[in-house]
CSV table of C-alpha atoms and ligand atoms in Angstrom, one decimal:
chain,number,residue,atom,x,y,z
A,720,MET,CA,-22.1,-3.2,-19.2
A,721,LYS,CA,-22.0,-3.5,-15.5
A,722,LYS,CA,-18.9,-2.1,-13.7
A,723,ILE,CA,-16.2,-4.6,-12.9
A,724,ILE,CA,-16.0,-5.8,-9.3
A,725,ASN,CA,-12.7,-7.5,-8.6
A,726,VAL,CA,-12.1,-9.9,-5.8
A,727,THR,CA,-10.2,-7.1,-4.0
A,728,ARG,CA,-9.3,-3.5,-4.3
A,729,SER,CA,-6.2,-2.0,-2.8
A,730,SER,CA,-6.5,0.3,0.2
A,731,MET,CA,-4.8,3.6,-0.3
A,732,PRO,CA,-4.3,6.8,1.7
A,733,THR,CA,-5.5,10.0,0.2
A,734,TYR,CA,-3.2,11.4,-2.6
A,735,LYS,CA,-2.4,14.4,-0.4
A,736,GLU,CA,-1.4,12.3,2.5
A,737,TYR,CA,0.9,10.1,0.5
A,738,CYS,CA,2.5,13.1,-1.1
A,739,LYS,CA,3.1,14.6,2.3
A,740,GLU,CA,4.8,11.4,3.5
A,741,ILE,CA,7.2,11.2,0.5
A,742,LYS,CA,7.9,14.9,0.2
A,743,GLU,CA,11.2,14.8,2.1
A,744,LEU,CA,12.6,12.2,-0.3
A,745,TRP,CA,12.9,15.1,-2.8
A,746,LYS,CA,15.3,16.8,-0.4
A,747,THR,CA,17.3,13.7,0.6
A,748,HIS,CA,17.3,11.9,-2.8
A,749,TRP,CA,17.6,8.8,-0.7
A,750,LEU,CA,15.2,6.3,-2.3
A,751,THR,CA,16.1,2.9,-0.9
A,752,ASN,CA,18.8,1.1,1.1
A,753,MET,CA,17.2,1.5,4.6
A,754,GLY,CA,16.5,5.2,4.6
A,755,VAL,CA,14.4,7.2,7.0
A,756,LYS,CA,11.0,5.9,5.8
A,757,HIS,CA,12.2,2.3,6.2
A,758,GLU,CA,13.4,3.0,9.7
A,759,HIS,CA,10.3,4.8,10.7
A,760,PHE,CA,8.0,2.1,9.2
A,761,GLN,CA,10.0,-0.7,10.9
A,762,LYS,CA,9.6,1.0,14.2
A,763,GLU,CA,5.9,1.5,13.8
A,764,LEU,CA,5.4,-2.1,12.8
A,765,LYS,CA,7.3,-3.4,15.7
A,766,LYS,CA,5.0,-1.5,18.0
A,767,PHE,CA,1.9,-2.5,16.2
A,768,CYS,CA,2.8,-6.3,16.3
A,769,LYS,CA,4.6,-6.1,19.7
A,770,VAL,CA,7.3,-8.3,18.2
A,771,PRO,CA,11.0,-8.2,19.1
A,772,HIS,CA,12.4,-8.0,15.5
A,773,ILE,CA,11.0,-7.2,12.1
A,774,ALA,CA,13.0,-7.3,8.8
A,775,LEU,CA,11.3,-5.5,6.0
A,776,TYR,CA,11.3,-6.9,2.5
A,777,THR,CA,10.4,-5.9,-1.0
A,778,ASN,CA,7.8,-8.7,-1.1
A,779,GLY,CA,6.4,-11.5,1.0
A,780,HIS,CA,7.8,-14.2,-1.2
A,781,LEU,CA,11.4,-13.2,-0.8
A,782,ALA,CA,10.9,-12.8,2.9
A,783,LEU,CA,9.8,-16.4,3.0
A,784,GLU,CA,12.7,-17.6,0.9
A,785,ASN,CA,15.2,-15.7,3.0
A,786,ILE,CA,13.9,-16.9,6.4
A,787,ILE,CA,13.9,-20.5,5.2
A,788,THR,CA,17.5,-20.1,4.1
A,789,ALA,CA,18.5,-18.2,7.3
A,790,MET,CA,17.4,-21.0,9.5
A,791,ASN,CA,20.5,-22.9,8.3
A,792,LEU,CA,18.6,-26.2,8.0
A,793,LYS,CA,20.2,-29.4,7.0
A,794,LYS,CA,20.7,-29.5,3.2
A,795,ASP,CA,18.2,-31.3,1.0
A,796,GLY,CA,15.9,-31.7,4.0
A,797,GLU,CA,12.1,-32.2,3.9
A,798,ILE,CA,9.7,-29.4,4.9
A,799,ILE,CA,6.2,-30.3,5.9
A,800,THR,CA,3.6,-27.9,4.5
A,801,THR,CA,0.1,-27.8,2.9
A,802,PRO,CA,-0.8,-27.5,-0.8
A,803,PHE,CA,-3.9,-25.4,0.0
A,804,THR,CA,-2.2,-22.0,-0.3
A,805,PHE,CA,-0.9,-19.5,-2.7
A,806,VAL,CA,1.8,-21.0,-4.8
A,807,SER,CA,4.5,-18.9,-3.2
A,808,THR,CA,4.6,-21.1,-0.1
A,809,THR,CA,5.5,-24.2,-2.1
A,810,HIS,CA,7.9,-22.3,-4.4
A,811,ALA,CA,9.8,-20.8,-1.5
A,812,ILE,CA,10.5,-24.3,-0.1
A,813,VAL,CA,11.6,-25.7,-3.4
A,814,ARG,CA,13.6,-22.7,-4.6
A,815,THR,CA,15.6,-22.7,-1.3
A,816,GLY,CA,16.6,-26.3,-2.0
A,817,PHE,CA,14.2,-28.2,0.2
A,818,LYS,CA,11.6,-30.9,-0.5
A,819,PRO,CA,7.9,-30.1,0.2
A,820,VAL,CA,6.1,-32.8,2.0
A,821,PHE,CA,2.3,-32.2,1.7
A,822,CYS,CA,0.2,-32.6,4.7
A,823,ASP,CA,-3.6,-32.5,4.5
A,824,ILE,CA,-5.7,-29.7,5.9
A,825,ASN,CA,-8.6,-29.9,8.3
A,826,ASP,CA,-12.2,-29.3,7.0
A,827,LYS,CA,-13.1,-26.7,9.6
A,828,ASP,CA,-10.7,-23.8,9.0
A,829,TYR,CA,-8.6,-25.3,6.2
A,830,THR,CA,-5.3,-25.0,8.1
A,831,ILE,CA,-2.8,-27.9,8.4
A,832,ASP,CA,-4.4,-31.0,10.0
A,833,VAL,CA,-2.2,-31.4,13.1
A,834,THR,CA,-3.2,-35.0,13.6
A,835,LYS,CA,-1.5,-35.9,10.3
A,836,ILE,CA,1.8,-34.2,10.7
A,837,GLU,CA,3.7,-36.8,12.8
A,838,LYS,CA,3.1,-39.6,10.3
A,839,LEU,CA,5.0,-37.5,7.7
A,840,ILE,CA,8.1,-36.9,9.8
A,841,THR,CA,11.2,-38.8,8.6
A,842,LYS,CA,14.9,-38.5,9.5
A,843,LYS,CA,15.1,-35.9,6.8
A,844,THR,CA,12.4,-33.6,8.1
A,845,VAL,CA,13.9,-30.2,9.1
A,846,ALA,CA,11.0,-27.8,9.4
A,847,ILE,CA,7.2,-27.2,9.2
A,848,VAL,CA,5.9,-24.3,7.2
A,849,PRO,CA,2.2,-24.0,8.0
A,850,VAL,CA,-0.1,-21.4,6.5
A,851,HIS,CA,-2.7,-19.3,8.4
A,852,VAL,CA,-4.9,-19.6,5.4
A,853,TYR,CA,-7.6,-16.9,4.9
A,854,GLY,CA,-6.5,-15.5,8.3
A,855,ASN,CA,-7.5,-18.7,10.2
A,856,ILE,CA,-4.8,-19.3,12.8
A,857,CYS,CA,-3.2,-22.8,12.7
A,858,ASN,CA,-3.3,-24.9,15.8
A,859,ILE,CA,-0.1,-23.4,17.1
A,860,GLU,CA,-0.1,-25.2,20.4
A,861,ALA,CA,-0.1,-28.6,18.7
A,862,ILE,CA,2.4,-27.6,16.1
A,863,ASN,CA,4.7,-26.3,18.9
A,864,LYS,CA,4.5,-29.5,20.7
A,865,ILE,CA,5.4,-31.6,17.6
A,866,ALA,CA,8.2,-29.2,16.7
A,867,LYS,CA,9.7,-29.5,20.1
A,868,LYS,CA,9.5,-33.2,20.2
A,869,TYR,CA,11.2,-33.7,16.9
A,870,LYS,CA,13.5,-30.6,17.1
A,871,LEU,CA,12.0,-29.0,14.0
A,872,LYS,CA,11.9,-25.3,13.1
A,873,VAL,CA,8.5,-23.7,12.5
A,874,ILE,CA,8.1,-20.9,10.0
A,875,TYR,CA,4.6,-19.6,9.6
A,876,ASP,CA,3.3,-18.2,6.3
A,877,ALA,CA,1.3,-15.5,8.0
A,878,ALA,CA,0.7,-13.6,4.7
A,879,HIS,CA,-3.1,-13.5,5.3
A,880,THR,CA,-3.1,-12.4,9.0
A,881,PHE,CA,-1.8,-8.9,9.2
A,882,GLY,CA,-3.8,-6.9,11.8
A,883,GLU,CA,-5.1,-10.0,13.6
A,884,THR,CA,-4.6,-11.3,17.1
A,885,TYR,CA,-4.9,-14.8,18.5
A,886,LYS,CA,-5.6,-14.7,22.3
A,887,GLY,CA,-4.6,-11.0,22.1
A,888,ILE,CA,-1.2,-11.7,20.5
A,889,SER,CA,-0.2,-10.8,16.9
A,890,PRO,CA,0.5,-13.8,14.7
A,891,ALA,CA,3.9,-12.1,14.2
A,892,ASN,CA,5.0,-13.8,17.4
A,893,PHE,CA,4.4,-17.5,16.6
A,894,GLY,CA,6.9,-20.2,15.8
A,895,ASP,CA,10.6,-19.5,15.1
A,896,ALA,CA,9.5,-16.9,12.6
A,897,SER,CA,6.5,-15.6,10.6
A,898,ILE,CA,6.2,-13.8,7.3
A,899,PHE,CA,3.7,-11.2,6.2
A,900,SER,CA,2.9,-10.1,2.7
A,901,PHE,CA,2.1,-6.4,2.1
A,902,HIS,CA,1.2,-7.0,-1.5
A,903,ALA,CA,-1.4,-4.6,-3.0
A,904,THR,CA,-4.0,-7.3,-2.8
A,905,LYS,CA,-3.6,-7.9,0.9
A,906,VAL,CA,-5.5,-6.3,3.8
A,907,PHE,CA,-2.6,-4.1,4.5
A,908,ASN,CA,-0.3,-3.0,1.6
A,909,THR,CA,3.0,-1.3,1.0
A,910,ILE,CA,2.3,-1.5,-2.8
A,911,GLU,CA,4.5,-4.6,-2.8
A,912,GLY,CA,6.2,-5.6,0.4
A,913,GLY,CA,6.7,-8.1,3.1
A,914,ALA,CA,8.3,-8.7,6.5
A,915,ILE,CA,9.8,-11.4,8.6
A,916,CYS,CA,8.9,-11.3,12.3
A,917,PHE,CA,11.1,-13.2,14.8
A,918,SER,CA,12.6,-13.1,18.3
A,919,ASP,CA,16.1,-14.6,17.8
A,920,ASN,CA,18.7,-11.8,18.0
A,921,LYS,CA,21.1,-13.8,15.9
A,922,LEU,CA,18.8,-13.6,12.9
A,923,VAL,CA,19.0,-9.8,12.7
A,924,GLN,CA,22.5,-9.6,11.1
A,925,ILE,CA,21.9,-12.6,8.9
A,926,LEU,CA,18.7,-11.3,7.4
A,927,ASN,CA,20.2,-7.8,6.9
A,928,ASP,CA,23.0,-9.4,5.0
A,929,MET,CA,20.8,-11.7,2.9
A,930,LYS,CA,18.6,-9.0,1.6
A,931,ASP,CA,21.4,-6.6,0.7
A,932,PHE,CA,23.9,-8.7,-1.3
A,933,GLY,CA,25.7,-9.7,2.0
A,934,PHE,CA,27.1,-6.2,2.6
A,935,ARG,CA,28.3,-5.5,6.1
A,936,ASP,CA,29.9,-2.3,5.0
A,937,ALA,CA,31.2,-0.9,1.7
A,938,GLU,CA,34.2,-3.1,1.6
A,939,ASN,CA,33.0,-6.2,3.4
A,940,VAL,CA,30.7,-8.7,1.9
A,941,ALA,CA,30.2,-11.4,4.5
A,942,TYR,CA,27.4,-13.4,2.9
A,943,ILE,CA,26.3,-14.5,-0.6
A,944,GLY,CA,23.1,-12.5,-0.4
A,945,GLY,CA,20.6,-11.3,-3.0
A,946,ASN,CA,18.6,-8.1,-3.1
A,947,ALA,CA,15.2,-8.0,-1.4
A,948,LYS,CA,15.1,-4.6,0.3
A,949,MET,CA,12.0,-2.6,0.8
A,950,ASN,CA,12.3,0.9,-0.7
A,951,GLU,CA,11.3,4.3,0.7
A,952,PHE,CA,8.2,4.7,-1.4
A,953,GLN,CA,6.9,1.3,-0.2
A,954,ALA,CA,7.7,2.1,3.4
A,955,ALA,CA,6.0,5.5,3.0
A,956,MET,CA,2.8,3.7,1.8
A,957,GLY,CA,3.1,1.4,4.8
A,958,ILE,CA,3.4,4.4,7.2
A,959,CYS,CA,0.2,5.9,5.7
A,960,ASN,CA,-1.8,2.7,5.5
A,961,LEU,CA,-0.9,1.6,9.0
A,962,LYS,CA,-2.7,4.7,10.4
A,963,THR,CA,-6.0,3.4,9.0
A,964,ILE,CA,-5.7,-0.3,9.3
A,965,LYS,CA,-8.1,-0.7,12.2
A,966,GLN,CA,-10.8,1.3,10.4
A,967,GLU,CA,-10.2,-0.7,7.2
A,968,ILE,CA,-10.7,-3.9,9.1
A,969,GLN,CA,-13.9,-2.6,10.7
A,970,LYS,CA,-15.2,-1.8,7.2
A,971,ARG,CA,-14.3,-5.2,5.9
A,972,LYS,CA,-16.1,-6.8,8.9
A,973,LYS,CA,-19.3,-5.0,7.9
A,974,VAL,CA,-19.1,-6.3,4.4
A,975,TYR,CA,-18.2,-9.8,5.6
A,976,GLU,CA,-21.2,-9.9,8.0
A,977,HIS,CA,-23.6,-8.8,5.4
A,978,TYR,CA,-22.5,-11.6,3.1
A,979,LYS,CA,-22.8,-14.0,6.0
A,980,LYS,CA,-26.3,-12.8,6.9
A,981,ARG,CA,-27.4,-13.2,3.3
A,982,LEU,CA,-25.8,-16.6,2.6
A,983,GLN,CA,-25.2,-18.6,5.7
A,984,ASN,CA,-28.5,-20.3,6.1
A,985,THR,CA,-28.6,-21.5,2.5
A,986,LYS,CA,-28.4,-25.3,2.1
A,987,GLY,CA,-25.2,-26.2,0.3
A,988,ILE,CA,-23.3,-23.0,1.1
A,989,LYS,CA,-20.7,-23.3,3.8
A,990,PHE,CA,-18.6,-20.6,5.6
A,991,CYS,CA,-15.3,-21.3,7.3
A,992,LYS,CA,-15.8,-22.1,11.0
A,993,LYS,CA,-15.0,-19.0,13.0
A,994,GLN,CA,-12.2,-19.5,15.5
A,995,LYS,CA,-12.9,-18.6,19.1
A,996,ASN,CA,-9.8,-16.7,20.1
A,997,VAL,CA,-9.1,-14.9,16.9
A,998,LYS,CA,-9.7,-11.3,16.1
A,999,TYR,CA,-10.0,-11.4,12.4
A,1000,ASN,CA,-8.8,-9.1,9.7
A,1001,TYR,CA,-11.5,-10.3,7.3
A,1002,SER,CA,-9.0,-10.7,4.5
A,1003,TYR,CA,-11.0,-13.1,2.4
A,1004,LEU,CA,-14.5,-14.4,2.0
A,1005,PRO,CA,-14.2,-18.0,1.1
A,1006,ILE,CA,-17.4,-20.0,0.7
A,1007,MET,CA,-17.8,-23.6,-0.1
A,1008,PHE,CA,-20.5,-24.9,-2.5
A,1009,ASP,CA,-21.1,-28.4,-1.2
A,1010,ASN,CA,-24.1,-30.0,-2.8
A,1011,TYR,CA,-25.5,-26.6,-3.6
A,1012,LYS,CA,-27.9,-26.4,-6.6
A,1013,TYR,CA,-25.1,-25.1,-8.7
A,1014,THR,CA,-21.4,-26.1,-8.7
A,1015,ARG,CA,-18.6,-23.7,-7.7
A,1016,ASP,CA,-17.6,-23.4,-11.4
A,1017,GLU,CA,-21.1,-22.6,-12.5
A,1018,ILE,CA,-21.3,-19.8,-9.9
A,1019,PHE,CA,-17.9,-18.6,-10.9
A,1020,GLU,CA,-18.9,-18.3,-14.5
A,1021,LYS,CA,-22.2,-16.7,-13.7
A,1022,LEU,CA,-20.6,-14.0,-11.6
A,1023,LYS,CA,-18.0,-13.5,-14.3
A,1024,SER,CA,-20.7,-12.9,-16.9
A,1025,GLN,CA,-21.9,-10.1,-14.7
A,1026,ASN,CA,-18.4,-8.6,-14.4
A,1027,ILE,CA,-18.0,-9.9,-10.8
A,1028,MET,CA,-14.5,-11.4,-10.5
A,1029,ALA,CA,-14.5,-14.0,-7.7
A,1030,ARG,CA,-11.4,-16.2,-7.4
A,1031,LYS,CA,-11.0,-19.9,-7.0
A,1032,TYR,CA,-8.6,-19.6,-4.1
A,1033,PHE,CA,-7.1,-22.1,-3.7
A,1034,TYR,CA,-7.6,-24.1,-6.8
A,1035,PRO,CA,-5.7,-26.0,-8.1
A,1036,LEU,CA,-3.7,-27.2,-5.1
A,1037,THR,CA,-0.1,-26.1,-5.4
A,1038,SER,CA,0.9,-29.8,-5.8
A,1039,ASN,CA,-1.3,-30.0,-8.9
A,1040,PHE,CA,0.3,-27.1,-10.8
A,1041,GLU,CA,2.1,-28.1,-14.0
A,1042,CYS,CA,5.5,-27.6,-12.5
A,1043,TYR,CA,4.9,-30.0,-9.6
A,1044,LYS,CA,2.2,-32.5,-10.4
A,1045,ASN,CA,4.3,-35.1,-12.2
A,1046,LEU,CA,7.3,-35.1,-9.8
A,1047,PRO,CA,7.4,-38.5,-8.2
A,1048,THR,CA,8.4,-37.0,-4.9
A,1049,ILE,CA,5.3,-34.9,-4.8
A,1050,LYS,CA,2.8,-37.3,-6.4
A,1051,LYS,CA,3.0,-39.7,-3.5
A,1052,TYR,CA,1.4,-37.3,-1.0
A,1053,LYS,CA,-2.4,-37.6,-0.8
A,1054,THR,CA,-4.4,-34.7,0.6
A,1055,PRO,CA,-8.0,-35.7,0.0
A,1056,VAL,CA,-9.6,-33.0,2.2
A,1057,ALA,CA,-7.6,-30.3,0.5
A,1058,LYS,CA,-8.6,-31.6,-2.8
A,1059,TYR,CA,-12.3,-31.8,-1.9
A,1060,ILE,CA,-12.3,-28.2,-0.6
A,1061,SER,CA,-10.3,-26.8,-3.4
A,1062,GLU,CA,-12.8,-28.1,-5.9
A,1063,ARG,CA,-15.7,-26.4,-4.1
A,1064,ILE,CA,-14.3,-23.2,-2.7
A,1065,LEU,CA,-14.9,-19.7,-4.1
A,1066,THR,CA,-13.5,-16.5,-2.8
A,1067,LEU,CA,-16.0,-13.6,-3.2
A,1068,PRO,CA,-15.1,-9.9,-3.6
A,1069,LEU,CA,-14.3,-8.4,-0.2
A,1070,TYR,CA,-12.7,-5.0,0.4
A,1071,ALA,CA,-13.2,-2.1,2.7
A,1072,ASP,CA,-15.2,0.1,0.3
A,1073,LEU,CA,-17.3,-2.6,-1.3
A,1074,SER,CA,-20.8,-1.3,-1.0
A,1075,ILE,CA,-23.6,-3.3,0.7
A,1076,LYS,CA,-25.6,-2.8,-2.5
A,1077,ASP,CA,-22.9,-4.6,-4.5
A,1078,VAL,CA,-22.8,-7.4,-1.8
A,1079,ASP,CA,-26.6,-7.7,-2.3
A,1080,ARG,CA,-26.2,-8.0,-6.0
A,1081,ILE,CA,-23.5,-10.7,-5.7
A,1082,CYS,CA,-25.7,-12.6,-3.2
A,1083,ASP,CA,-28.7,-12.3,-5.4
A,1084,ILE,CA,-26.9,-13.8,-8.3
A,1085,ILE,CA,-25.6,-16.7,-6.2
A,1086,LEU,CA,-29.0,-17.4,-4.6
A,1087,LYS,CA,-30.9,-17.2,-7.9
B,554,PLP,C1,0.6,-13.2,-1.0
B,554,PLP,C2,1.1,-14.4,-0.5
B,554,PLP,C3,2.5,-14.7,-0.5
B,554,PLP,C4,3.5,-13.9,-1.2
B,554,PLP,O1,3.6,-12.6,-0.9
B,554,PLP,P1,4.0,-11.5,-2.0
B,554,PLP,O2,4.1,-10.3,-1.2
B,554,PLP,O3,3.0,-11.4,-3.1
B,554,PLP,O4,5.3,-11.9,-2.5
B,554,PLP,C5,2.9,-15.8,0.2
B,554,PLP,N1,2.1,-16.7,0.8
B,554,PLP,C6,0.7,-16.5,0.8
B,554,PLP,C7,-0.2,-17.4,1.5
B,554,PLP,C8,0.2,-15.4,0.1
B,554,PLP,O5,-1.1,-15.2,0.1
């Protein structure tokens, strides 16, 4: 049986290097609650992203939930977002008490279609949560303009963008806040982990409270917070992986370009349109089968039979998941472009150490 190739494979430091990083924890016995590794990692990340503030989290999802809550938006408000994303984006909106309003995506880079946002704004709209899907940066200029005009908050789900720049700036700096995910399957990982990046000084205390039960000090709980802190082992993994992120991205780029060379001139196979001002992290390799000789599902099954695990990211749309699809408030939003793309898209294996030989094998199967 052929070896299994998964859609991704977590980047890791050497065993020795990680052990060196965590060694002092055996002296301090301080394993979580904002210890030395947490402090160190936070400082390094701030430098890396050139962003005023970063709050570290145990995962990206709780980071998103917490920042939505921290914005102090009007209760029961509507939040404009897209359904072509990982389900976390929609869940975070609903779980914090807001109503998702689904805007369609554009067919070039699959981010929110900015020409369709204004039509969806009502008296109840409080925020926009756009997704930089596959590392494609949303039209931030247009979104800013709309947000300003209607006094809406903008929180970017930037989970796919770590290590990128747009016009030389890290996506950590866009909107009122942005979240990253450092999950094991992402370009940069802290095993599990996440972060909120923001510039408003007032949010520092609120977010610190929210992720640590609301504790200001041992006898003062100022806020009804939960628990979403990043622990020392996660932070140590982050410190190690941050040292090699640039090389990892370079390696991914090579893999990406080989796929592109092999597949881009095939009729019926479509790559995402590359954005001009973006330095990519090559986090995903989505290709669309649009009038190709085989359907997306046929290709998916064929690859699977050869132990190659591609993923149908993002299918179904979040609005079509069991828990959402029959809600009358969600049913009424039509997103035909997102639907069309989600039925044809396939995300192929892509990671730093994927060999060119394996890429060739995958491409051969697709082309034959
Ligand atoms: C991974 C991901 C998240 C959630 O991050 P976790 O760290 O897994 O909690 C949120 N949004 C998007 C778009 C993601 O891909």
